[in-house]
Structures are given as structure tokens and as C-alpha cells.
DNA sequence: TTAAATACTGTATATAATTACAGTTATGAA
DNA sequence: TTCATAACTGTAATTATATACAGTATTTAA
């Protein structure tokens, strides 16, 4: 944690637990009471320190005007997807890209690292990161992230009906993938809403 | 929602949003200001009504002593598990059992409905609900919920090593399942920590 | 070694906030 | 019709709370 002293960490943890338990933050006096301070000002000093270190927000004048600064974990980058589990499972997360570091972050649930060359004619190359929105409407013509029998693949959705889904690679060396969702296990993980390529 | 009037619902939603946005609940005056009340007592009246209807907790004397009563959704009961997704996916949830209705709820993440008779010698019958803890230590001898190539199964964990996992059915008609986790897709969904059987 | 930061005590005060009491008006159920 | 509930206005008092100022002692980085 953000170079807090051990005492500051205790106070910080207490505040978090209070919010969790009560639904609202403690007052200076409540903090002082729990830690045995004889003055609420001891708590005030701690709050100022915790604010300075960037882990708390303090709204001046507001009673209990304390909130936890939630760290920007960043948008996860998914590398290889392990079978049999959710795509966003911890073990699939290669790293995270802070949303503040990227203009392409609004409506992006995760980035998926592209494997293979099946989409090169759509300008999507191996190792590119495609930005995926999980909730955007899946529709004909959009580039979708599909899961067929637990295999994750990125393709253009060519057509969709209750008995036939056609996924089209954007590479003339490959042929269309036809799936019957009634007999095969098909799900959509999301829609491609952007692309990142790092030349470094 | 708990037969709230439309006005009460507005107030309730506002309080939820405030907590979400600020990290702490609003005061009576803040509510009054937003809704155009000329007296904080109008907000007080609403809070009393919302408390009476069971959707808010009010701590008397405490500033901003408002919290949302979180409804007990209950512990999910998992019926058939669809392949290719997380076991707790919405579509697998058969129903929910309120934790308050059951002494067997502490440390239970979900109940899984048992299919087949492979565990009858351990007293686990078809249609029983086994209580599953997702985080309990997976260890030799415990009854585990395993996922092998996307098939969910309940078995006793007989032995475990990096190259061989042995899962034992508790029924002499069946033989042990041996899995190589390096070549097959094996994961543990949790440990059986209890059992429910409804005779009704 | 010296200033800054940490971790408090102790006092005091302005103001933020709860909440009671007394009303008004409107609506719908018994 | 009459009573309960809902949705407020208006006033006011008690208490809850933030927070400044003045100290003390100890530890830590420059």
C-alpha cells in the first residue's frame, strides 16, 4: 500500500471495515475512540496524512465526508484463454492497462491479444490487442469474440439464426466457420470495439 | 421494490446513487435540497417511511446514519451446468435458498444438485444438494467438485500430484477416474462442505 | 544536525445534522 | 364520512462533527 506507516494502515483498514460494515464512514471521534486517542484531533491528523498519501478523499465540512480512493486497476489484457473457465479469470490476465493511460478505454471491458493471422485482411494482426465490449449488441457484420466448444476466436459475424451461425475469417486462406448453436457449444464473449498495436 | 410509492422510490434511488458516487450517504438537508423540499423534515419523513418499509437502516443520532438494507438474494442452487462457462453463470442457477432459511449456509458459495449414483456409498444420492465452498483447501480425502474437460463431477479426491489426479467414485460399480492435469483440462470448483436432502 | 514527518494530548468553537413538534393538503380505503 | 397514509412547510433545539490552534515527544530523511 502507498507507503503508509503501519499506524496509518491500521486506521485506513478500520475506515474500510466501518464503511463495509455500517454502510457509512466513521467520524473523527469514532476513530479516536476505537484507537484509544484522547483527542479527535489525532484522528484528524491521520485523515490528513491518508489524504495526502492519496488513499482517502476528504470532503471538507461534510460529516463523515470520507471515501476510499479506489485504485485504477486498469483494464485487463487477456492473453491465452484457459479452457473451462470465464475469459476474465485471474489466470488469463496478462497485465492491466490503466484506463487513464489510454484514450481507447470507454466501454472497454478487456483487451484480448490476437493469435494467428485469420483477421489480417481486416487489419487485425497477430499480437494486436483488440478492445472488447462485453455488452454491445452482437450483430451481423460486427467483429465478435466467440467461444466455440471452449475455443476463443475472433471473427466477423456473417449471419446468425437459431440453427446456423456463420463466422467469417478475414483472410482468404481460411474458410468460414459454420456452427449450429443447438448442437455445438457457442457463446459470445463480446464485440470488438477497437484495436491497439504497440510498435515498441 | 417493496411497495414503495413512486416518490419514495425516487428518494431511495437518490440515496443509493449518492452512496455510490460519494462513498457516504446524504443528510436530510442534502436530500431536501435536491428534491426542492423547503424543510429537511420532508426528507426525515421519507427516511422514516423507507425504514418502516424495510429498505433502509437508520442509525439514530448518527449523522448520515443511513444504509441500504441489502436483500438476501440467497445461495444459488446449481442444476445442470452448461459447458463453456462459469459454474455460477446465471443460466445454471435453478433457484436461490435464502441463507436465513438454512443453518447450513456459513461458508457455502453454492449448492449443486447431484446427478447420478456415483457417490451413493458416501450417502450422496441423486438430487441431493451438496453445499460447496469454493475456497476451502482442496486436499486428499475430501469430496471435491471437479471439472474435467468441461464436465462437472463430484468425487472423492484420492490422490493429487502434478501429473496424476485420482478421483474416486463412492460406488463399487464405478472405477476411479485418472486425469493428467497437464494434458487434460482439470479444475476444481470447490469442496463439498455439507449436504441437503429435501424429502418433501 | 536539523528540519520534516509521525503520532499523539488538550481545548475550543463554529457549524453540520438529527429530529421533535405543530401544521396543511390531498388521496384512498373502511 | 372519517381515519390513515402520503407528502409536504416551518421552526427550533439539542447534539454530533469537523477542524483550527497550541503543544509534546519520537522517528526519519537530507
Tab-separated table of C-alpha atoms (C1' of nucleotides) in Angstrom:
chain	number	residue	atom	x	y	z
A	1	UNK	CA	0.000	0.000	0.000
A	2	UNK	CA	1.019	3.552	-0.908
A	3	UNK	CA	3.910	3.860	1.610
A	4	UNK	CA	1.576	4.193	4.559
A	5	UNK	CA	3.053	3.826	8.008
A	6	UNK	CA	1.816	0.840	9.969
A	7	UNK	CA	-0.354	3.075	12.122
A	8	UNK	CA	-1.813	4.803	9.088
A	9	UNK	CA	-2.505	1.421	7.556
A	10	UNK	CA	-4.414	0.365	10.672
A	11	UNK	CA	-6.529	3.498	10.531
A	12	UNK	CA	-7.117	3.025	6.821
A	13	UNK	CA	-8.189	-0.590	7.289
A	14	UNK	CA	-10.501	0.425	10.108
A	15	UNK	CA	-12.178	3.015	7.905
A	16	UNK	CA	-12.630	0.475	5.132
A	17	UNK	CA	-14.172	-2.022	7.534
A	18	UNK	CA	-16.504	0.570	9.003
A	19	UNK	CA	-17.764	1.536	5.558
A	20	UNK	CA	-18.209	-2.133	4.724
A	21	UNK	CA	-20.000	-2.903	7.956
A	22	UNK	CA	-22.063	0.222	8.631
A	23	UNK	CA	-22.564	1.481	5.134
A	24	UNK	CA	-21.080	4.858	6.012
A	25	UNK	CA	-17.679	6.145	7.163
A	26	UNK	CA	-16.687	6.875	10.777
A	27	UNK	CA	-16.307	10.289	12.379
A	28	UNK	CA	-13.056	11.559	13.885
A	29	UNK	CA	-14.400	10.823	17.343
A	30	UNK	CA	-15.359	7.288	16.446
A	31	UNK	CA	-11.876	6.627	15.115
A	32	UNK	CA	-10.341	8.195	18.213
A	33	UNK	CA	-12.497	6.078	20.496
A	34	UNK	CA	-11.586	2.792	18.819
A	35	UNK	CA	-7.861	3.539	18.812
A	36	UNK	CA	-7.883	4.993	22.305
A	37	UNK	CA	-6.933	8.510	21.270
A	38	UNK	CA	-7.835	11.088	23.856
A	39	UNK	CA	-8.456	13.708	21.209
A	40	UNK	CA	-10.373	13.564	17.963
A	41	UNK	CA	-7.601	15.651	16.527
A	42	UNK	CA	-5.334	12.610	16.487
A	43	UNK	CA	-7.776	11.079	14.038
A	44	UNK	CA	-7.925	14.334	12.120
A	45	UNK	CA	-4.152	14.251	11.715
A	46	UNK	CA	-4.289	10.697	10.429
A	47	UNK	CA	-7.009	11.575	7.959
A	48	UNK	CA	-4.927	14.430	6.653
A	49	UNK	CA	-1.953	12.112	6.236
A	50	UNK	CA	-4.060	9.497	4.465
A	51	UNK	CA	-5.480	12.155	2.177
A	52	UNK	CA	-2.015	13.461	1.424
A	53	UNK	CA	-0.880	9.962	0.524
A	54	UNK	CA	-3.754	9.686	-1.858
A	55	UNK	CA	-5.694	6.808	-0.346
A	56	UNK	CA	-8.605	8.808	1.050
A	57	UNK	CA	-10.806	11.605	-0.160
A	58	UNK	CA	-11.905	14.068	2.498
A	59	UNK	CA	-14.799	16.412	1.780
A	60	UNK	CA	-14.302	19.456	3.947
A	61	UNK	CA	-17.221	20.438	6.118
A	62	UNK	CA	-19.159	17.269	5.458
A	63	UNK	CA	-19.736	14.993	8.409
A	64	UNK	CA	-18.274	11.580	7.672
A	65	UNK	CA	-17.063	13.039	4.401
A	66	UNK	CA	-14.520	10.287	3.945
A	67	UNK	CA	-14.216	7.992	0.976
A	68	UNK	CA	-11.723	5.453	-0.238
A	69	UNK	CA	-9.807	6.369	-3.357
A	70	UNK	CA	-10.269	3.325	-5.493
A	71	UNK	CA	-7.134	2.462	-7.327
A	72	UNK	CA	-7.425	2.243	-11.053
A	73	UNK	CA	-6.633	-1.424	-11.501
A	74	UNK	CA	-6.765	-0.899	-15.194
A	75	UNK	CA	-8.392	-2.782	-17.983
A	76	UNK	CA	-7.233	-6.395	-18.118
A	77	UNK	CA	-5.289	-7.714	-21.052
A	78	UNK	CA	-6.215	-11.310	-21.802
A	79	UNK	CA	-3.501	-13.489	-23.262
A	80	UNK	CA	-4.169	-17.146	-23.751
A	81	UNK	CA	-7.574	-18.208	-22.509
A	82	UNK	CA	-7.608	-21.331	-20.389
A	83	UNK	CA	-10.433	-23.660	-21.252
A	84	UNK	CA	-13.238	-24.389	-18.875
A	85	UNK	CA	-13.415	-21.071	-17.150
A	86	UNK	CA	-14.515	-17.499	-17.629
A	87	UNK	CA	-12.429	-15.472	-20.026
A	88	UNK	CA	-11.758	-12.879	-17.337
A	89	UNK	CA	-10.443	-15.441	-14.848
A	90	UNK	CA	-7.416	-14.255	-12.951
A	91	UNK	CA	-5.093	-16.734	-14.622
A	92	UNK	CA	-5.871	-15.369	-18.056
A	93	UNK	CA	-4.917	-11.810	-17.176
A	94	UNK	CA	-1.556	-10.991	-18.694
A	95	UNK	CA	-1.421	-7.460	-17.301
A	96	UNK	CA	-3.611	-4.420	-16.886
A	97	UNK	CA	-3.582	-1.136	-18.743
A	98	UNK	CA	-4.695	1.817	-16.623
A	99	UNK	CA	-7.678	3.403	-18.314
A	100	UNK	CA	-6.154	6.808	-17.675
A	101	UNK	CA	-3.232	5.861	-19.917
A	102	UNK	CA	-5.415	5.239	-22.899
A	103	UNK	CA	-7.920	7.171	-24.863
A	104	UNK	CA	-9.378	3.852	-26.000
A	105	UNK	CA	-10.950	2.805	-22.731
A	106	UNK	CA	-14.546	3.928	-22.638
A	107	UNK	CA	-16.812	0.903	-22.881
A	108	UNK	CA	-13.873	-1.460	-22.962
A	109	UNK	CA	-14.196	-4.437	-20.647
A	110	UNK	CA	-10.947	-6.087	-21.624
A	111	UNK	CA	-8.267	-6.282	-24.261
A	112	UNK	CA	-7.677	-9.593	-25.984
A	113	UNK	CA	-4.336	-10.444	-27.524
A	114	UNK	CA	-4.831	-11.721	-31.049
A	115	UNK	CA	-3.445	-15.114	-32.007
A	116	UNK	CA	-2.973	-16.131	-35.621
A	117	UNK	CA	-3.496	-14.373	-38.896
A	118	UNK	CA	-7.140	-15.124	-39.603
A	119	UNK	CA	-8.142	-11.470	-39.492
A	120	UNK	CA	-5.261	-9.821	-41.340
A	121	UNK	CA	-7.468	-8.541	-44.138
A	122	UNK	CA	-9.404	-6.571	-41.561
A	123	UNK	CA	-6.124	-5.095	-40.377
A	124	UNK	CA	-6.015	-7.211	-37.244
A	125	UNK	CA	-2.593	-8.781	-36.885
A	126	UNK	CA	-1.092	-11.311	-34.551
A	127	UNK	CA	-0.287	-9.800	-31.145
A	128	UNK	CA	-2.561	-6.842	-31.634
A	129	UNK	CA	-4.807	-6.057	-28.696
A	130	UNK	CA	-8.442	-5.817	-29.577
A	131	UNK	CA	-10.631	-3.824	-27.234
A	132	UNK	CA	-13.718	-5.815	-26.305
A	133	UNK	CA	-17.066	-4.631	-25.035
A	134	UNK	CA	-18.985	-7.451	-23.418
A	135	UNK	CA	-22.412	-5.909	-23.626
A	136	UNK	CA	-22.548	-4.274	-27.041
A	137	UNK	CA	-25.223	-5.686	-29.294
A	138	UNK	CA	-23.974	-8.717	-31.227
A	139	UNK	CA	-24.980	-8.042	-34.813
A	140	UNK	CA	-24.295	-9.097	-38.352
A	141	UNK	CA	-21.152	-7.554	-39.736
A	142	UNK	CA	-19.514	-6.796	-36.428
A	143	UNK	CA	-16.291	-8.384	-35.333
A	144	UNK	CA	-17.148	-10.667	-32.456
A	145	UNK	CA	-15.276	-12.660	-29.869
A	146	UNK	CA	-16.904	-16.071	-29.931
A	147	UNK	CA	-16.338	-19.169	-27.925
A	148	UNK	CA	-16.922	-22.421	-29.793
A	149	UNK	CA	-16.559	-25.561	-27.729
A	150	UNK	CA	-14.419	-23.601	-25.314
A	151	UNK	CA	-12.119	-22.254	-28.013
A	152	UNK	CA	-11.979	-18.465	-28.156
A	153	UNK	CA	-11.883	-16.939	-31.602
A	154	UNK	CA	-12.212	-13.522	-33.220
A	155	UNK	CA	-14.198	-13.384	-36.440
A	156	UNK	CA	-16.667	-11.297	-38.385
A	157	UNK	CA	-20.234	-12.357	-37.709
A	158	UNK	CA	-21.598	-13.059	-41.187
A	159	UNK	CA	-25.029	-14.379	-40.316
A	160	UNK	CA	-26.915	-15.548	-37.289
A	161	UNK	CA	-30.028	-17.656	-36.868
A	162	UNK	CA	-31.221	-20.174	-34.335
A	163	UNK	CA	-29.724	-23.087	-36.267
A	164	UNK	CA	-26.768	-21.609	-38.066
A	165	UNK	CA	-24.165	-19.069	-37.130
A	166	UNK	CA	-21.569	-18.185	-39.749
A	167	UNK	CA	-18.282	-16.703	-38.642
A	168	UNK	CA	-16.027	-15.337	-41.318
A	169	UNK	CA	-12.259	-15.043	-41.060
A	170	UNK	CA	-10.828	-12.020	-42.819
A	171	UNK	CA	-8.168	-13.964	-44.679
A	172	UNK	CA	-8.863	-15.658	-47.996
A	173	UNK	CA	-6.682	-18.593	-46.979
A	174	UNK	CA	-9.291	-19.585	-44.411
A	175	UNK	CA	-12.861	-20.677	-44.878
A	176	UNK	CA	-15.965	-19.720	-42.971
A	177	UNK	CA	-16.816	-21.389	-39.699
A	178	UNK	CA	-20.366	-22.686	-39.530
A	179	UNK	CA	-21.766	-23.523	-36.147
A	180	UNK	CA	-25.102	-24.958	-35.135
A	181	UNK	CA	-25.711	-23.434	-31.714
A	182	UNK	CA	-28.136	-26.210	-30.888
A	183	UNK	CA	-25.580	-28.959	-31.185
A	184	UNK	CA	-22.376	-27.095	-30.536
A	185	UNK	CA	-21.425	-25.007	-27.607
A	186	UNK	CA	-21.361	-21.411	-28.804
A	187	UNK	CA	-21.261	-18.239	-26.812
A	188	UNK	CA	-20.296	-14.654	-27.491
A	189	UNK	CA	-17.797	-13.028	-25.196
A	190	UNK	CA	-18.215	-9.612	-26.707
A	191	UNK	CA	-17.759	-7.301	-29.622
A	192	UNK	CA	-14.558	-5.743	-30.887
A	193	UNK	CA	-14.757	-2.006	-30.353
A	194	UNK	CA	-11.182	-1.020	-31.021
A	195	UNK	CA	-7.638	-2.096	-31.582
A	196	UNK	CA	-4.277	-1.326	-30.036
A	197	UNK	CA	-0.955	-2.078	-31.581
A	198	UNK	CA	2.253	-1.364	-29.773
A	199	UNK	CA	5.215	-0.953	-32.093
A	200	UNK	CA	7.759	-0.682	-29.341
B	1	UNK	CA	-39.464	-2.973	-4.915
B	2	UNK	CA	-41.056	-3.371	-1.504
B	3	UNK	CA	-44.315	-1.491	-2.295
B	4	UNK	CA	-42.646	1.884	-2.192
B	5	UNK	CA	-44.581	4.836	-3.562
B	6	UNK	CA	-43.066	6.438	-6.635
B	7	UNK	CA	-41.805	9.354	-4.593
B	8	UNK	CA	-40.262	7.045	-2.018
B	9	UNK	CA	-38.619	5.103	-4.806
B	10	UNK	CA	-37.086	8.301	-6.165
B	11	UNK	CA	-35.682	9.169	-2.760
B	12	UNK	CA	-34.394	5.641	-2.310
B	13	UNK	CA	-32.689	5.670	-5.707
B	14	UNK	CA	-31.153	9.033	-4.941
B	15	UNK	CA	-29.701	7.746	-1.690
B	16	UNK	CA	-28.251	4.715	-3.458
B	17	UNK	CA	-26.663	6.897	-6.112
B	18	UNK	CA	-25.222	9.249	-3.531
B	19	UNK	CA	-23.612	6.383	-1.647
B	20	UNK	CA	-22.278	5.010	-4.909
B	21	UNK	CA	-20.948	8.352	-6.053
B	22	UNK	CA	-19.716	9.990	-2.840
B	23	UNK	CA	-18.909	6.963	-0.773
B	24	UNK	CA	-21.195	8.109	2.034
B	25	UNK	CA	-24.922	8.722	2.417
B	26	UNK	CA	-26.642	12.126	2.152
B	27	UNK	CA	-28.014	14.193	5.031
B	28	UNK	CA	-31.661	15.199	5.344
B	29	UNK	CA	-30.801	18.671	4.149
B	30	UNK	CA	-28.976	17.382	1.111
B	31	UNK	CA	-31.960	15.247	0.155
B	32	UNK	CA	-34.292	18.199	0.714
B	33	UNK	CA	-32.174	20.463	-1.425
B	34	UNK	CA	-32.056	18.066	-4.378
B	35	UNK	CA	-35.797	17.423	-4.301
B	36	UNK	CA	-36.672	21.037	-3.662
B	37	UNK	CA	-38.137	20.483	-0.203
B	38	UNK	CA	-38.249	23.618	1.872
B	39	UNK	CA	-37.771	21.674	5.077
B	40	UNK	CA	-35.338	18.902	5.967
B	41	UNK	CA	-38.226	17.323	7.803
B	42	UNK	CA	-39.760	16.273	4.497
B	43	UNK	CA	-36.661	14.152	3.961
B	44	UNK	CA	-36.891	12.917	7.541
B	45	UNK	CA	-40.448	11.742	6.892
B	46	UNK	CA	-39.346	9.899	3.780
B	47	UNK	CA	-36.494	8.246	5.627
B	48	UNK	CA	-38.884	7.061	8.296
B	49	UNK	CA	-41.198	5.640	5.654
B	50	UNK	CA	-38.311	3.893	3.891
B	51	UNK	CA	-37.125	2.480	7.184
B	52	UNK	CA	-40.634	1.273	8.009
B	53	UNK	CA	-40.823	-0.444	4.634
B	54	UNK	CA	-37.581	-2.211	5.386
B	55	UNK	CA	-35.359	-0.872	2.631
B	56	UNK	CA	-33.204	1.433	4.753
B	57	UNK	CA	-31.464	1.231	8.086
B	58	UNK	CA	-31.370	4.461	10.047
B	59	UNK	CA	-28.945	4.814	12.945
B	60	UNK	CA	-30.409	7.334	15.307
B	61	UNK	CA	-28.183	10.204	16.317
B	62	UNK	CA	-25.536	9.421	13.741
B	63	UNK	CA	-25.018	11.956	11.003
B	64	UNK	CA	-25.574	10.342	7.626
B	65	UNK	CA	-26.509	7.190	9.531
B	66	UNK	CA	-28.305	5.725	6.556
B	67	UNK	CA	-27.614	2.384	4.945
B	68	UNK	CA	-29.256	0.249	2.326
B	69	UNK	CA	-30.773	-2.995	3.557
B	70	UNK	CA	-29.292	-5.469	1.159
B	71	UNK	CA	-31.744	-8.086	0.155
B	72	UNK	CA	-30.713	-11.630	0.867
B	73	UNK	CA	-30.619	-12.982	-2.645
B	74	UNK	CA	-29.876	-16.356	-1.194
B	75	UNK	CA	-27.345	-19.001	-2.018
B	76	UNK	CA	-27.682	-20.210	-5.605
B	77	UNK	CA	-28.690	-23.751	-6.382
B	78	UNK	CA	-26.901	-25.037	-9.473
B	79	UNK	CA	-28.757	-27.570	-11.555
B	80	UNK	CA	-27.268	-28.666	-14.819
B	81	UNK	CA	-24.043	-26.914	-15.657
B	82	UNK	CA	-23.796	-25.579	-19.177
B	83	UNK	CA	-20.426	-26.210	-20.748
B	84	UNK	CA	-18.087	-23.428	-21.641
B	85	UNK	CA	-18.932	-21.037	-18.903
B	86	UNK	CA	-18.535	-20.426	-15.220
B	87	UNK	CA	-20.458	-22.754	-12.960
B	88	UNK	CA	-22.176	-19.797	-11.306
B	89	UNK	CA	-23.420	-18.349	-14.597
B	90	UNK	CA	-26.952	-17.048	-14.432
B	91	UNK	CA	-28.320	-19.745	-16.700
B	92	UNK	CA	-27.165	-22.500	-14.371
B	93	UNK	CA	-28.974	-21.103	-11.351
B	94	UNK	CA	-32.057	-23.187	-10.677
B	95	UNK	CA	-33.208	-21.121	-7.707
B	96	UNK	CA	-31.829	-19.498	-4.581
B	97	UNK	CA	-32.146	-20.540	-0.979
B	98	UNK	CA	-32.107	-17.612	1.459
B	99	UNK	CA	-29.245	-18.130	3.853
B	100	UNK	CA	-31.547	-17.160	6.697
B	101	UNK	CA	-33.687	-20.186	5.915
B	102	UNK	CA	-30.892	-22.595	6.450
B	103	UNK	CA	-28.463	-23.409	9.182
B	104	UNK	CA	-26.152	-24.841	6.538
B	105	UNK	CA	-25.109	-21.607	4.935
B	106	UNK	CA	-21.915	-20.385	6.522
B	107	UNK	CA	-19.082	-20.698	4.054
B	108	UNK	CA	-21.376	-22.042	1.375
B	109	UNK	CA	-20.913	-20.431	-2.025
B	110	UNK	CA	-23.492	-22.520	-3.825
B	111	UNK	CA	-25.472	-25.717	-3.717
B	112	UNK	CA	-25.009	-28.240	-6.510
B	113	UNK	CA	-27.707	-30.700	-7.426
B	114	UNK	CA	-26.257	-34.183	-7.617
B	115	UNK	CA	-26.707	-36.171	-10.813
B	116	UNK	CA	-26.222	-39.952	-10.888
B	117	UNK	CA	-25.407	-42.517	-8.277
B	118	UNK	CA	-21.636	-42.455	-8.284
B	119	UNK	CA	-21.442	-41.299	-4.668
B	120	UNK	CA	-24.167	-43.379	-3.044
B	121	UNK	CA	-21.748	-45.187	-0.756
B	122	UNK	CA	-20.818	-41.839	0.730
B	123	UNK	CA	-24.507	-41.200	1.336
B	124	UNK	CA	-24.815	-38.756	-1.517
B	125	UNK	CA	-27.838	-39.609	-3.614
B	126	UNK	CA	-29.222	-38.351	-6.873
B	127	UNK	CA	-30.994	-34.993	-6.461
B	128	UNK	CA	-29.330	-34.236	-3.156
B	129	UNK	CA	-27.940	-30.723	-2.855
B	130	UNK	CA	-24.330	-30.584	-1.850
B	131	UNK	CA	-23.117	-27.399	-0.241
B	132	UNK	CA	-19.944	-26.185	-1.928
B	133	UNK	CA	-17.244	-23.917	-0.629
B	134	UNK	CA	-15.147	-22.517	-3.448
B	135	UNK	CA	-12.143	-21.518	-1.418
B	136	UNK	CA	-11.660	-24.350	1.054
B	137	UNK	CA	-8.339	-26.123	0.706
B	138	UNK	CA	-8.525	-28.928	-1.871
B	139	UNK	CA	-6.989	-31.907	-0.145
B	140	UNK	CA	-6.696	-35.648	-0.320
B	141	UNK	CA	-9.753	-37.396	1.070
B	142	UNK	CA	-12.156	-34.527	0.666
B	143	UNK	CA	-15.133	-34.633	-1.626
B	144	UNK	CA	-14.414	-32.227	-4.423
B	145	UNK	CA	-16.330	-30.685	-7.276
B	146	UNK	CA	-14.047	-31.101	-10.260
B	147	UNK	CA	-14.347	-30.054	-13.820
B	148	UNK	CA	-12.754	-32.382	-16.338
B	149	UNK	CA	-12.847	-31.210	-19.927
B	150	UNK	CA	-15.796	-29.038	-19.004
B	151	UNK	CA	-17.746	-31.836	-17.373
B	152	UNK	CA	-18.622	-31.177	-13.751
B	153	UNK	CA	-18.334	-34.115	-11.395
B	154	UNK	CA	-18.400	-34.803	-7.677
B	155	UNK	CA	-15.876	-37.321	-6.404
B	156	UNK	CA	-13.546	-38.087	-3.536
B	157	UNK	CA	-10.053	-36.794	-4.180
B	158	UNK	CA	-7.890	-39.891	-3.733
B	159	UNK	CA	-4.514	-38.506	-4.704
B	160	UNK	CA	-3.086	-35.454	-6.332
B	161	UNK	CA	0.239	-34.746	-7.989
B	162	UNK	CA	1.402	-32.625	-10.888
B	163	UNK	CA	0.947	-35.442	-13.378
B	164	UNK	CA	-1.817	-37.552	-11.929
B	165	UNK	CA	-5.027	-36.763	-10.135
B	166	UNK	CA	-7.158	-39.667	-8.993
B	167	UNK	CA	-10.839	-39.116	-8.368
B	168	UNK	CA	-12.719	-41.917	-6.689
B	169	UNK	CA	-16.445	-42.542	-7.058
B	170	UNK	CA	-18.092	-43.871	-3.918
B	171	UNK	CA	-19.842	-46.723	-5.677
B	172	UNK	CA	-18.154	-50.065	-6.310
B	173	UNK	CA	-19.850	-50.295	-9.703
B	174	UNK	CA	-17.667	-47.455	-10.926
B	175	UNK	CA	-13.933	-47.250	-11.311
B	176	UNK	CA	-11.549	-44.459	-10.452
B	177	UNK	CA	-11.056	-41.524	-12.778
B	178	UNK	CA	-7.439	-40.775	-13.516
B	179	UNK	CA	-6.608	-37.414	-15.008
B	180	UNK	CA	-3.332	-35.954	-16.140
B	181	UNK	CA	-3.753	-32.221	-15.472
B	182	UNK	CA	-1.009	-31.457	-17.988
B	183	UNK	CA	-2.829	-32.999	-20.903
B	184	UNK	CA	-6.419	-32.758	-19.780
B	185	UNK	CA	-8.356	-29.760	-18.707
B	186	UNK	CA	-8.909	-30.116	-14.975
B	187	UNK	CA	-10.057	-27.552	-12.499
B	188	UNK	CA	-11.582	-27.651	-9.039
B	189	UNK	CA	-14.769	-25.743	-8.478
B	190	UNK	CA	-14.783	-26.297	-4.759
B	191	UNK	CA	-15.092	-28.659	-1.847
B	192	UNK	CA	-18.223	-30.302	-0.534
B	193	UNK	CA	-18.907	-28.926	2.933
B	194	UNK	CA	-22.402	-30.217	3.516
B	195	UNK	CA	-25.471	-31.859	2.113
B	196	UNK	CA	-29.162	-31.060	1.925
B	197	UNK	CA	-31.866	-33.530	1.115
B	198	UNK	CA	-35.442	-32.444	0.832
B	199	UNK	CA	-37.914	-35.273	1.395
B	200	UNK	CA	-40.944	-33.239	0.518
C	1	DT	C1'	22.325	18.146	12.905
C	2	DT	C1'	18.443	19.867	11.592
C	3	DA	C1'	14.109	20.143	9.558
C	4	DA	C1'	10.170	17.477	8.456
C	5	DA	C1'	7.112	13.967	9.404
C	6	DT	C1'	4.730	10.994	12.735
C	7	DA	C1'	1.821	10.347	16.472
C	8	DC	C1'	-0.286	11.986	19.550
C	9	DT	C1'	-2.822	15.386	24.043
C	10	DG	C1'	-5.894	19.150	25.157
C	11	DT	C1'	-9.059	22.895	24.310
C	12	DA	C1'	-12.405	25.242	21.911
C	13	DT	C1'	-15.819	26.643	18.563
C	14	DA	C1'	-18.496	27.209	14.530
C	15	DT	C1'	-21.427	24.723	12.023
C	16	DA	C1'	-23.471	20.469	10.310
C	17	DA	C1'	-27.105	17.391	11.216
C	18	DT	C1'	-30.771	14.940	13.532
C	19	DT	C1'	-35.083	15.126	14.861
C	20	DA	C1'	-39.073	16.533	17.656
C	21	DC	C1'	-43.381	19.215	17.418
C	22	DA	C1'	-47.080	21.651	15.123
C	23	DG	C1'	-49.291	22.325	10.988
C	24	DT	C1'	-51.518	21.864	5.828
C	25	DT	C1'	-53.346	19.439	1.833
C	26	DA	C1'	-54.588	15.512	-0.822
C	27	DT	C1'	-55.892	10.700	-1.561
C	28	DG	C1'	-57.801	6.346	-0.962
C	29	DA	C1'	-59.758	2.690	1.967
C	30	DA	C1'	-63.207	1.182	5.668
D	1	DT	C1'	-67.771	10.263	6.480
D	2	DT	C1'	-63.857	9.543	8.744
D	3	DC	C1'	-59.383	7.860	9.580
D	4	DA	C1'	-54.761	6.505	7.997
D	5	DT	C1'	-51.166	7.438	4.877
D	6	DA	C1'	-48.551	10.319	1.990
D	7	DA	C1'	-46.175	14.380	1.082
D	8	DC	C1'	-45.004	18.093	2.374
D	9	DT	C1'	-43.956	23.543	5.164
D	10	DG	C1'	-41.943	25.894	9.131
D	11	DT	C1'	-39.499	26.344	13.464
D	12	DA	C1'	-36.322	25.201	16.743
D	13	DA	C1'	-33.385	22.811	19.972
D	14	DT	C1'	-30.024	19.509	21.113
D	15	DT	C1'	-26.181	17.125	19.851
D	16	DA	C1'	-22.908	15.447	16.549
D	17	DT	C1'	-18.953	16.704	13.952
D	18	DA	C1'	-15.188	18.990	11.693
D	19	DT	C1'	-11.412	21.279	12.462
D	20	DA	C1'	-8.354	25.114	13.906
D	21	DC	C1'	-4.732	26.279	17.230
D	22	DA	C1'	-1.210	25.286	20.657
D	23	DG	C1'	1.589	21.909	22.459
D	24	DT	C1'	4.890	17.433	23.334
D	25	DA	C1'	7.798	13.538	22.161
D	26	DT	C1'	9.783	10.439	18.832
D	27	DT	C1'	11.427	8.991	14.480
D	28	DT	C1'	13.226	9.590	9.919
D	29	DA	C1'	15.314	11.557	5.790
D	30	DA	C1'	18.597	15.228	3.921
